[in-house]
Coordinates of C-alpha atoms in Angstrom, one line a residue:
M1 CA 195.0 -162.6 33.2
A2 CA 195.6 -164.4 29.9
L3 CA 196.4 -162.0 27.0
D4 CA 194.4 -163.8 24.4
Y5 CA 192.8 -162.2 21.3
S6 CA 189.5 -161.4 23.0
T7 CA 191.0 -159.8 26.0
L8 CA 193.4 -157.7 24.0
N9 CA 190.7 -156.6 21.6
L10 CA 188.5 -155.6 24.5
L11 CA 191.3 -153.6 26.1
R12 CA 192.1 -151.9 22.8
Q13 CA 188.5 -150.7 22.4
N14 CA 187.8 -149.7 26.0
H15 CA 191.0 -149.0 28.0
P16 CA 191.9 -145.3 28.1
A17 CA 195.7 -146.1 28.2
W18 CA 195.5 -147.9 24.9
R19 CA 193.3 -145.1 23.4
L20 CA 196.0 -142.6 24.5
L21 CA 198.8 -144.5 22.7
C22 CA 196.7 -144.7 19.5
A23 CA 195.6 -141.0 19.7
Q24 CA 196.4 -138.6 16.8
H25 CA 198.2 -136.2 19.2
A26 CA 199.6 -138.8 21.5
P27 CA 203.1 -137.2 21.7
L28 CA 201.5 -133.8 22.6
I29 CA 199.2 -135.4 25.2
A30 CA 201.7 -137.7 26.8
G31 CA 204.5 -135.1 26.8
F32 CA 202.4 -132.3 28.2
L33 CA 200.7 -134.4 30.9
H34 CA 204.0 -135.9 32.0
R35 CA 205.6 -132.4 32.3
V36 CA 202.8 -130.7 34.3
F37 CA 201.7 -133.6 36.5
I38 CA 204.3 -136.4 36.7
V39 CA 207.6 -134.5 36.9
P40 CA 206.6 -132.0 39.7
N41 CA 204.3 -134.7 41.2
V42 CA 201.2 -132.4 41.1
R43 CA 197.9 -134.1 41.9
I44 CA 195.4 -131.4 41.0
L45 CA 195.6 -128.3 38.8
S46 CA 192.9 -125.7 38.2
Q47 CA 191.5 -125.1 34.8
A48 CA 193.1 -121.6 34.5
D49 CA 196.6 -122.9 35.3
L50 CA 196.3 -125.9 33.0
V51 CA 195.0 -123.9 30.1
E52 CA 197.8 -121.4 30.5
A53 CA 200.4 -124.2 30.5
L54 CA 198.9 -125.9 27.5
E55 CA 198.7 -122.6 25.5
D56 CA 202.5 -122.1 26.1
E57 CA 203.1 -125.7 24.9
L58 CA 200.9 -125.2 21.8
F59 CA 202.7 -121.9 21.0
T60 CA 206.1 -123.6 21.1
L61 CA 204.9 -126.5 18.9
R62 CA 203.3 -124.2 16.4
Q63 CA 206.5 -122.2 16.1
Q64 CA 208.3 -125.5 15.2
Q65 CA 205.6 -127.5 13.4
G66 CA 203.3 -124.9 12.1
A67 CA 199.6 -124.2 13.0
D68 CA 198.1 -127.0 10.9
P69 CA 198.8 -130.0 13.1
F70 CA 197.3 -128.3 16.2
P71 CA 194.2 -126.2 15.1
G72 CA 192.3 -126.4 18.3
T73 CA 192.4 -124.2 21.4
A74 CA 193.9 -125.2 24.7
Q75 CA 190.5 -125.3 26.4
S76 CA 189.0 -127.5 23.7
Y77 CA 191.8 -130.0 23.9
L78 CA 191.4 -130.2 27.7
N79 CA 187.7 -130.8 27.4
D80 CA 188.3 -133.5 24.8
W81 CA 190.9 -135.2 26.9
A82 CA 188.5 -135.2 29.9
D83 CA 185.5 -136.5 27.9
N84 CA 184.1 -139.9 28.8
D85 CA 185.2 -141.5 25.5
K86 CA 188.8 -140.5 26.2
G87 CA 189.2 -140.7 30.0
W88 CA 192.7 -139.3 30.1
L89 CA 191.9 -136.5 32.6
R90 CA 189.4 -136.3 35.4
K91 CA 187.5 -133.0 35.5
F92 CA 185.7 -132.2 38.7
Y93 CA 184.7 -129.3 41.0
P94 CA 186.4 -129.4 44.5
D95 CA 184.3 -128.5 47.5
G96 CA 183.9 -124.7 48.0
T97 CA 184.8 -123.6 44.5
D98 CA 183.0 -123.2 41.2
E99 CA 186.2 -123.5 39.0
P100 CA 186.8 -126.9 37.4
H101 CA 190.0 -128.7 38.3
F102 CA 191.8 -131.5 36.5
D103 CA 193.7 -134.6 37.6
L104 CA 195.4 -137.5 35.9
T105 CA 193.5 -140.8 35.7
A106 CA 195.2 -144.0 36.8
S107 CA 195.0 -145.3 33.2
T108 CA 196.9 -142.3 31.9
E109 CA 199.6 -142.7 34.5
K110 CA 200.0 -146.3 33.5
A111 CA 200.5 -145.3 29.8
L112 CA 203.0 -142.6 30.8
A113 CA 204.9 -145.1 33.0
W114 CA 205.1 -147.6 30.1
L115 CA 206.3 -144.9 27.7
E116 CA 208.9 -143.8 30.1
S117 CA 210.2 -147.4 30.3
L118 CA 210.8 -147.4 26.6
T119 CA 213.6 -144.8 26.8
E120 CA 217.1 -146.1 26.8
R121 CA 218.9 -146.4 30.1
A122 CA 222.6 -146.0 30.3
F123 CA 222.8 -148.6 33.1
V124 CA 220.4 -151.5 33.8
G125 CA 221.0 -153.1 37.2
T126 CA 220.1 -156.7 38.0
E127 CA 222.0 -157.5 41.2
S128 CA 219.8 -155.5 43.5
R129 CA 216.7 -157.0 42.0
L130 CA 218.0 -160.5 42.6
L131 CA 218.8 -159.6 46.2
T132 CA 215.4 -158.1 46.6
L133 CA 213.8 -161.3 45.3
F134 CA 215.8 -163.4 47.7
E135 CA 214.9 -161.1 50.6
L136 CA 211.2 -161.2 49.7
L137 CA 211.2 -165.0 49.6
R138 CA 213.0 -165.2 52.9
Q139 CA 210.4 -162.9 54.5
M140 CA 207.5 -164.9 53.1
S141 CA 209.1 -168.2 54.3
T142 CA 209.8 -166.9 57.8
G143 CA 206.5 -165.0 58.1
S144 CA 204.4 -168.0 57.2
Q145 CA 206.3 -170.4 59.4
A146 CA 204.2 -171.4 62.5
D147 CA 206.7 -173.8 64.0
P148 CA 208.6 -172.0 66.9
E149 CA 211.7 -174.2 66.5
V150 CA 212.1 -173.3 62.8
R151 CA 211.5 -169.6 63.6
I152 CA 214.1 -169.7 66.4
A153 CA 216.6 -171.5 64.1
E154 CA 216.2 -168.8 61.4
L155 CA 216.6 -166.0 63.9
Q156 CA 219.7 -167.6 65.4
K157 CA 221.2 -168.0 61.9
R158 CA 220.6 -164.3 61.2
R159 CA 222.1 -163.4 64.6
D160 CA 225.2 -165.5 63.8
E161 CA 225.6 -163.7 60.5
I162 CA 225.3 -160.3 62.2
D163 CA 227.9 -161.3 64.9
A164 CA 230.3 -162.5 62.2
E165 CA 230.0 -159.2 60.4
I166 CA 230.6 -157.3 63.6
E167 CA 233.7 -159.3 64.2
R168 CA 235.0 -158.6 60.7
T169 CA 234.3 -154.9 61.1
L170 CA 236.2 -154.8 64.4
A171 CA 239.1 -156.5 62.7
G172 CA 239.2 -153.8 60.1
E173 CA 237.6 -155.9 57.3
I174 CA 234.8 -153.5 56.2
S175 CA 233.1 -154.5 53.0
L176 CA 231.8 -151.5 51.0
L177 CA 229.6 -151.4 47.9
D178 CA 231.4 -150.4 44.8
D179 CA 230.1 -147.6 42.5
T180 CA 228.2 -150.1 40.3
G181 CA 226.4 -151.6 43.3
L182 CA 225.4 -148.2 44.6
K183 CA 224.1 -147.1 41.1
D184 CA 222.2 -150.4 40.8
R185 CA 220.4 -150.1 44.1
F186 CA 219.7 -146.4 43.6
Q187 CA 218.2 -147.0 40.2
Q188 CA 215.9 -149.6 41.8
F189 CA 215.0 -147.2 44.5
L190 CA 214.0 -144.6 41.9
Q191 CA 211.8 -147.1 40.1
I192 CA 210.0 -148.3 43.2
A193 CA 209.5 -144.7 44.4
R194 CA 207.9 -143.8 41.1
E195 CA 205.7 -146.9 41.1
L196 CA 204.5 -146.0 44.6
L197 CA 203.1 -142.7 43.4
T198 CA 201.4 -144.5 40.5
D199 CA 199.8 -147.0 42.9
F200 CA 198.4 -144.2 45.0
R201 CA 196.4 -142.9 42.0
E202 CA 195.1 -146.3 41.2
V203 CA 194.0 -146.9 44.8
E204 CA 192.3 -143.5 44.8
H205 CA 190.6 -144.3 41.5
N206 CA 189.2 -147.6 43.0
F207 CA 187.8 -145.8 46.0
R208 CA 186.3 -143.1 43.8
R209 CA 184.6 -145.8 41.7
L210 CA 183.2 -147.2 45.0
D211 CA 181.9 -143.8 45.9
R212 CA 180.2 -143.4 42.5
R213 CA 178.5 -146.8 42.8
V214 CA 177.3 -145.8 46.3
R215 CA 175.8 -142.6 45.0
E216 CA 174.1 -144.4 42.1
R217 CA 172.7 -147.0 44.4
I218 CA 171.3 -144.3 46.8
A219 CA 169.7 -142.4 43.9
L220 CA 168.0 -145.5 42.5
W221 CA 167.2 -147.3 45.8
E222 CA 163.5 -147.9 46.5
G223 CA 163.7 -150.2 49.5
S224 CA 164.3 -149.6 53.2
K225 CA 167.2 -147.6 54.6
G226 CA 168.4 -150.6 56.7
A227 CA 168.8 -152.8 53.7
L228 CA 170.6 -150.1 51.7
L229 CA 173.0 -149.3 54.5
E230 CA 173.7 -153.0 55.1
E231 CA 174.6 -153.4 51.5
I232 CA 176.7 -150.2 51.3
M233 CA 178.6 -150.8 54.5
G234 CA 179.3 -154.4 53.4
E235 CA 180.9 -153.2 50.2
R236 CA 182.8 -150.5 52.1
D237 CA 184.2 -153.1 54.5
A238 CA 185.0 -155.4 51.6
I239 CA 187.2 -152.7 50.0
A240 CA 188.9 -151.8 53.3
D241 CA 189.5 -155.4 54.1
S242 CA 190.7 -156.4 50.7
D243 CA 194.4 -157.0 50.0
Q244 CA 194.8 -153.6 48.4
G245 CA 193.0 -151.9 51.3
K246 CA 195.1 -153.7 53.9
S247 CA 198.3 -153.0 52.1
F248 CA 197.5 -149.3 51.7
R249 CA 196.5 -149.0 55.4
A250 CA 199.8 -150.7 56.5
F251 CA 201.9 -148.5 54.3
W252 CA 200.1 -145.4 55.5
D253 CA 200.5 -146.3 59.2
F254 CA 204.2 -147.0 58.5
L255 CA 204.8 -143.7 56.7
M256 CA 202.8 -141.6 59.3
S257 CA 205.4 -142.5 62.0
Q258 CA 207.5 -139.4 62.8
S259 CA 210.6 -141.5 63.5
R260 CA 210.2 -143.2 60.1
Q261 CA 210.0 -139.8 58.3
E262 CA 213.1 -138.5 60.1
E263 CA 214.9 -141.7 59.3
L264 CA 214.0 -141.4 55.6
S265 CA 215.1 -137.8 55.5
L266 CA 218.5 -138.6 57.0
L267 CA 219.0 -141.6 54.7
L268 CA 218.2 -139.6 51.6
E269 CA 220.5 -136.8 52.6
E270 CA 223.3 -139.3 53.2
I271 CA 222.8 -141.2 50.0
L272 CA 222.4 -138.2 47.7
T273 CA 225.9 -136.9 48.8
L274 CA 227.7 -140.0 47.6
P275 CA 229.9 -139.3 44.5
P276 CA 228.5 -142.3 42.4
I277 CA 225.0 -141.1 43.1
I278 CA 225.9 -137.4 42.3
S279 CA 227.3 -138.6 38.9
M280 CA 223.8 -140.0 38.0
R281 CA 222.4 -136.4 38.4
P282 CA 219.3 -137.3 40.4
D283 CA 216.3 -135.0 40.7
N284 CA 216.4 -132.6 43.7
R285 CA 212.9 -133.6 44.5
L286 CA 214.2 -137.0 45.7
R287 CA 215.1 -135.3 49.0
R288 CA 211.4 -135.0 49.8
V289 CA 210.0 -138.0 48.0
H290 CA 208.5 -139.3 51.2
Y291 CA 206.6 -136.1 51.5
D292 CA 205.3 -136.7 48.0
W293 CA 204.1 -140.1 49.2
L294 CA 202.3 -138.4 52.1
E295 CA 200.6 -135.8 49.8
A296 CA 199.5 -138.6 47.4
G297 CA 198.2 -140.7 50.4
E298 CA 196.3 -137.7 51.7
H299 CA 194.3 -137.4 48.5
T300 CA 193.4 -141.1 48.9
Q301 CA 192.3 -140.5 52.5
R302 CA 190.2 -137.5 51.4
T303 CA 188.4 -139.7 48.9
V304 CA 187.5 -142.2 51.6
A305 CA 186.4 -139.2 53.8
R306 CA 184.1 -138.0 51.1
L307 CA 182.6 -141.4 50.9
S308 CA 182.0 -141.5 54.7
E309 CA 180.5 -138.0 54.5
Q310 CA 178.0 -139.2 51.8
L311 CA 176.9 -142.0 54.1
R312 CA 176.7 -139.6 57.1
R313 CA 174.4 -137.3 55.1
F314 CA 172.2 -140.2 54.3
L315 CA 172.0 -141.3 57.9
D316 CA 171.2 -137.8 59.0
D317 CA 168.2 -137.5 56.7
K318 CA 165.4 -137.3 59.4
A319 CA 162.6 -136.3 57.0
W320 CA 162.6 -139.4 54.7
L321 CA 158.9 -140.0 55.1
E322 CA 157.7 -136.4 55.7
N323 CA 159.5 -135.2 52.5
R324 CA 158.5 -138.2 50.4
R325 CA 157.2 -136.1 47.5
I326 CA 160.5 -134.1 47.4
M327 CA 162.5 -137.3 47.5
D328 CA 160.5 -138.8 44.7
I329 CA 161.1 -135.7 42.5
L330 CA 164.8 -135.8 43.2
H331 CA 164.9 -139.5 42.6
E332 CA 163.3 -139.0 39.2
I333 CA 165.8 -136.2 38.3
E334 CA 168.8 -138.3 39.3
T335 CA 167.4 -141.3 37.4
H336 CA 167.1 -139.2 34.2
A337 CA 170.6 -137.8 34.8
L338 CA 172.1 -141.2 35.0
D339 CA 170.2 -142.3 31.8
V340 CA 171.6 -139.3 29.8
R341 CA 175.1 -139.0 31.3
E342 CA 176.7 -140.6 28.3
D343 CA 174.9 -138.3 25.8
L344 CA 176.6 -135.0 24.9
F345 CA 173.2 -133.2 24.7
P346 CA 170.0 -134.5 26.3
P347 CA 167.2 -135.1 23.7
G348 CA 164.0 -133.1 23.7
A349 CA 163.3 -129.9 25.5
F350 CA 166.0 -129.6 28.2
M351 CA 164.5 -126.7 30.2
P352 CA 161.1 -124.9 29.5
L353 CA 161.1 -121.1 29.7
D354 CA 158.1 -119.1 30.8
S355 CA 158.9 -116.2 28.5
S356 CA 161.1 -115.8 25.5
S357 CA 161.3 -112.0 25.4
A358 CA 162.0 -109.3 28.0
A359 CA 159.2 -107.1 29.2
I360 CA 159.8 -103.4 28.2
E361 CA 158.3 -100.5 30.1
L362 CA 159.0 -97.1 28.6
P363 CA 159.3 -94.0 30.9
F364 CA 156.7 -92.1 28.9
E365 CA 154.1 -94.8 29.6
R366 CA 154.0 -93.9 33.2
A367 CA 151.2 -91.6 34.4
L368 CA 152.1 -87.9 35.2
Y369 CA 152.1 -86.6 38.7
R370 CA 148.8 -85.3 40.1
P371 CA 148.7 -83.2 43.2
P372 CA 146.6 -84.6 46.0
F373 CA 143.0 -83.3 46.4
K374 CA 142.5 -81.1 49.5
P375 CA 138.9 -81.1 50.7
L376 CA 137.4 -77.8 51.9
I377 CA 135.8 -78.0 55.4
A378 CA 133.0 -75.5 56.1
G379 CA 133.4 -73.4 59.2
V380 CA 130.5 -74.8 61.1
A381 CA 130.5 -74.4 64.9
L382 CA 130.5 -77.7 66.9
D383 CA 128.0 -78.2 69.7
E384 CA 129.3 -79.1 73.1
G385 CA 128.5 -82.7 74.2
D386 CA 126.6 -83.5 77.3
A387 CA 128.7 -86.6 78.4
E388 CA 131.2 -86.1 81.2
I389 CA 134.5 -88.0 80.9
D390 CA 136.9 -88.5 83.8
T391 CA 140.3 -87.6 82.2
A392 CA 142.2 -88.7 85.3
V393 CA 142.0 -92.2 84.1
L394 CA 144.5 -91.3 81.3
Y395 CA 147.1 -90.5 83.9
A396 CA 146.5 -93.5 86.1
Q397 CA 149.2 -95.6 84.4
V398 CA 151.0 -98.5 86.3
V399 CA 154.7 -98.7 85.7
V400 CA 156.6 -101.8 86.9
D401 CA 160.3 -101.3 87.6
R402 CA 162.0 -104.3 85.9
A403 CA 165.4 -103.3 87.2
E404 CA 164.2 -103.4 90.8
L405 CA 162.6 -106.8 90.4
L406 CA 165.8 -108.1 88.9
R407 CA 167.9 -106.8 91.8
N408 CA 165.6 -108.5 94.2
I409 CA 166.1 -111.9 92.5
R410 CA 169.9 -111.4 92.4
M411 CA 170.0 -110.3 96.1
E412 CA 168.1 -113.3 97.3
L413 CA 170.2 -115.8 95.3
Q414 CA 173.4 -114.4 96.8
S415 CA 172.6 -116.2 100.1
R416 CA 171.0 -119.3 98.7
S417 CA 171.3 -121.6 95.7
Q418 CA 167.7 -121.4 94.6
I419 CA 164.4 -119.7 95.3
T420 CA 160.8 -120.2 94.2
L421 CA 158.7 -117.5 92.7
G422 CA 156.3 -117.8 95.7
E423 CA 159.2 -117.3 98.2
L424 CA 160.5 -114.3 96.3
I425 CA 157.0 -112.6 96.4
A426 CA 156.6 -113.4 100.1
L427 CA 159.9 -111.6 100.8
H428 CA 159.1 -108.8 98.4
P429 CA 155.3 -108.4 98.1
L430 CA 153.7 -107.3 94.9
C431 CA 153.1 -103.5 94.8
N432 CA 151.5 -103.3 91.4
G433 CA 149.4 -106.4 91.5
L434 CA 148.9 -108.6 88.4
A435 CA 151.1 -106.4 86.2
E436 CA 154.1 -106.9 88.5
L437 CA 153.4 -110.7 88.6
V438 CA 153.4 -110.8 84.8
V439 CA 156.7 -109.0 84.7
L440 CA 158.2 -111.5 87.2
L441 CA 157.0 -114.4 85.1
Q442 CA 158.7 -112.8 82.1
L443 CA 162.0 -112.4 84.1
A444 CA 161.8 -116.0 85.2
S445 CA 161.5 -117.1 81.5
E446 CA 164.6 -115.1 80.7
W447 CA 166.6 -116.2 83.7
P448 CA 169.6 -118.4 82.6
R449 CA 168.8 -121.3 84.9
T450 CA 165.1 -121.9 85.6
A451 CA 163.2 -125.1 86.6
V452 CA 159.4 -125.7 86.7
D453 CA 157.9 -128.4 88.9
E454 CA 154.5 -129.2 87.4
G455 CA 153.6 -131.4 90.4
V456 CA 153.7 -128.7 93.0
E457 CA 151.5 -125.6 93.0
E458 CA 152.0 -122.2 94.7
Q459 CA 149.4 -119.8 95.9
I460 CA 150.4 -116.1 95.3
A461 CA 148.3 -113.4 96.9
W462 CA 148.2 -109.6 96.7
Q463 CA 145.9 -106.7 97.6
S464 CA 144.4 -104.3 95.1
E465 CA 144.2 -100.6 95.6
T466 CA 140.6 -101.1 96.9
G467 CA 141.8 -103.6 99.5
I468 CA 140.5 -106.7 97.8
T469 CA 142.8 -109.7 98.2
R470 CA 143.4 -111.6 94.9
E471 CA 145.1 -115.0 94.4
A472 CA 146.8 -116.8 91.6
T473 CA 147.7 -120.5 91.4
L474 CA 150.9 -121.2 89.5
P475 CA 153.2 -124.3 89.1
C476 CA 156.3 -124.1 91.3
I477 CA 158.8 -122.0 89.4
I478 CA 162.4 -122.3 90.7
L479 CA 165.1 -119.7 90.0
L480 CA 168.6 -121.2 90.3
R481 CA 171.8 -119.3 91.0
N482 CA 174.3 -119.1 88.1
G483 CA 177.5 -121.0 88.5

């Protein structure tokens, strides 16, 4: 990209990193964010923790500079830094919590990295960078060569160089890096390791922008599901298959290897014990820098997972047409939300209230207790009726033993794998007629394994107490043995 006047002027007006460098409290913002996020490699901080850390920072600065340069509160500063017109912090609510959390934006990390590069370095190495350039050119040349003879010649050349070095080592001629060479390469390692963490935030930011565009497109879409999914999945594949996506996927696959992690740990332990490296006073966190890479990569993977979850919810929406009215209302709300997202306060009446005052009910307004009215019944003698009622009917109750019927089913299924309801009644006739048949049907519906053959009918017969034979026609109900 050419750095002409128009491009630079546009960056000065819109890029958060440039706005940070020009901010009134730029030293406070940059120093504080670098201390709490970059130095310990923290990806996310809760609002309570960040407010507490900023209050301590402001207290120290006010002791030194006075209260006039920093009149605001820690909470107001954080909200201002996370505002859309600043864009130095990302304020969001993680899943399962109602407390806001903060994270650095990719633009802020770029500004902090540039400020960090302005500090004077006691030693600037160039040899390792030149060797790295040559190695990169050699890899590109070899990796893009399709001629087998050329590839074989290059491999044989490298093999000869390795054989010659083995012979010199066996002869006692061991070439070691001097202190300057070790410091040069270690400094380049520190720079690349730090840039990797910065790249992770930028990759995560790019995926998050894709997720935001997908949500906006879903909210404003008025066409068919198929067309929307085709467009969304096409853009998702374009990101995953881009140079950045392929590079991130290759890096992640390489780092997730257990053998690579163990190799990195052993190499770091070995290098950090060398006297020239100890004299540079490296940070102790370097011993686990590859775990910092893993943690940063996991945040990027979670962002991609949230994008996939959003698409899955959309695919699982079975009631698109049935709930059209609800979808239209939500669509209208989301459209209005997108229209006013840049405004601090939405115009007009934001939310109507049914009542502007509380309803008061005083205790003395309640009615006093009144005892219930007891009617007086005159002592009039009742005449005896002429109708005769057989009270024996009250005691002629039919009781069906469910436990016995259940035992009959289990006993018959011990010797066979299945039995029909008609076969069960043939072996154990109905003693209580229709009532017992109803209980058997209820037990069949509660049985763990039951099948009904609608194409086959069974005739079930029983005799009433008066000797009349009654029949019932039912579909074939089959009780199956458990297990």
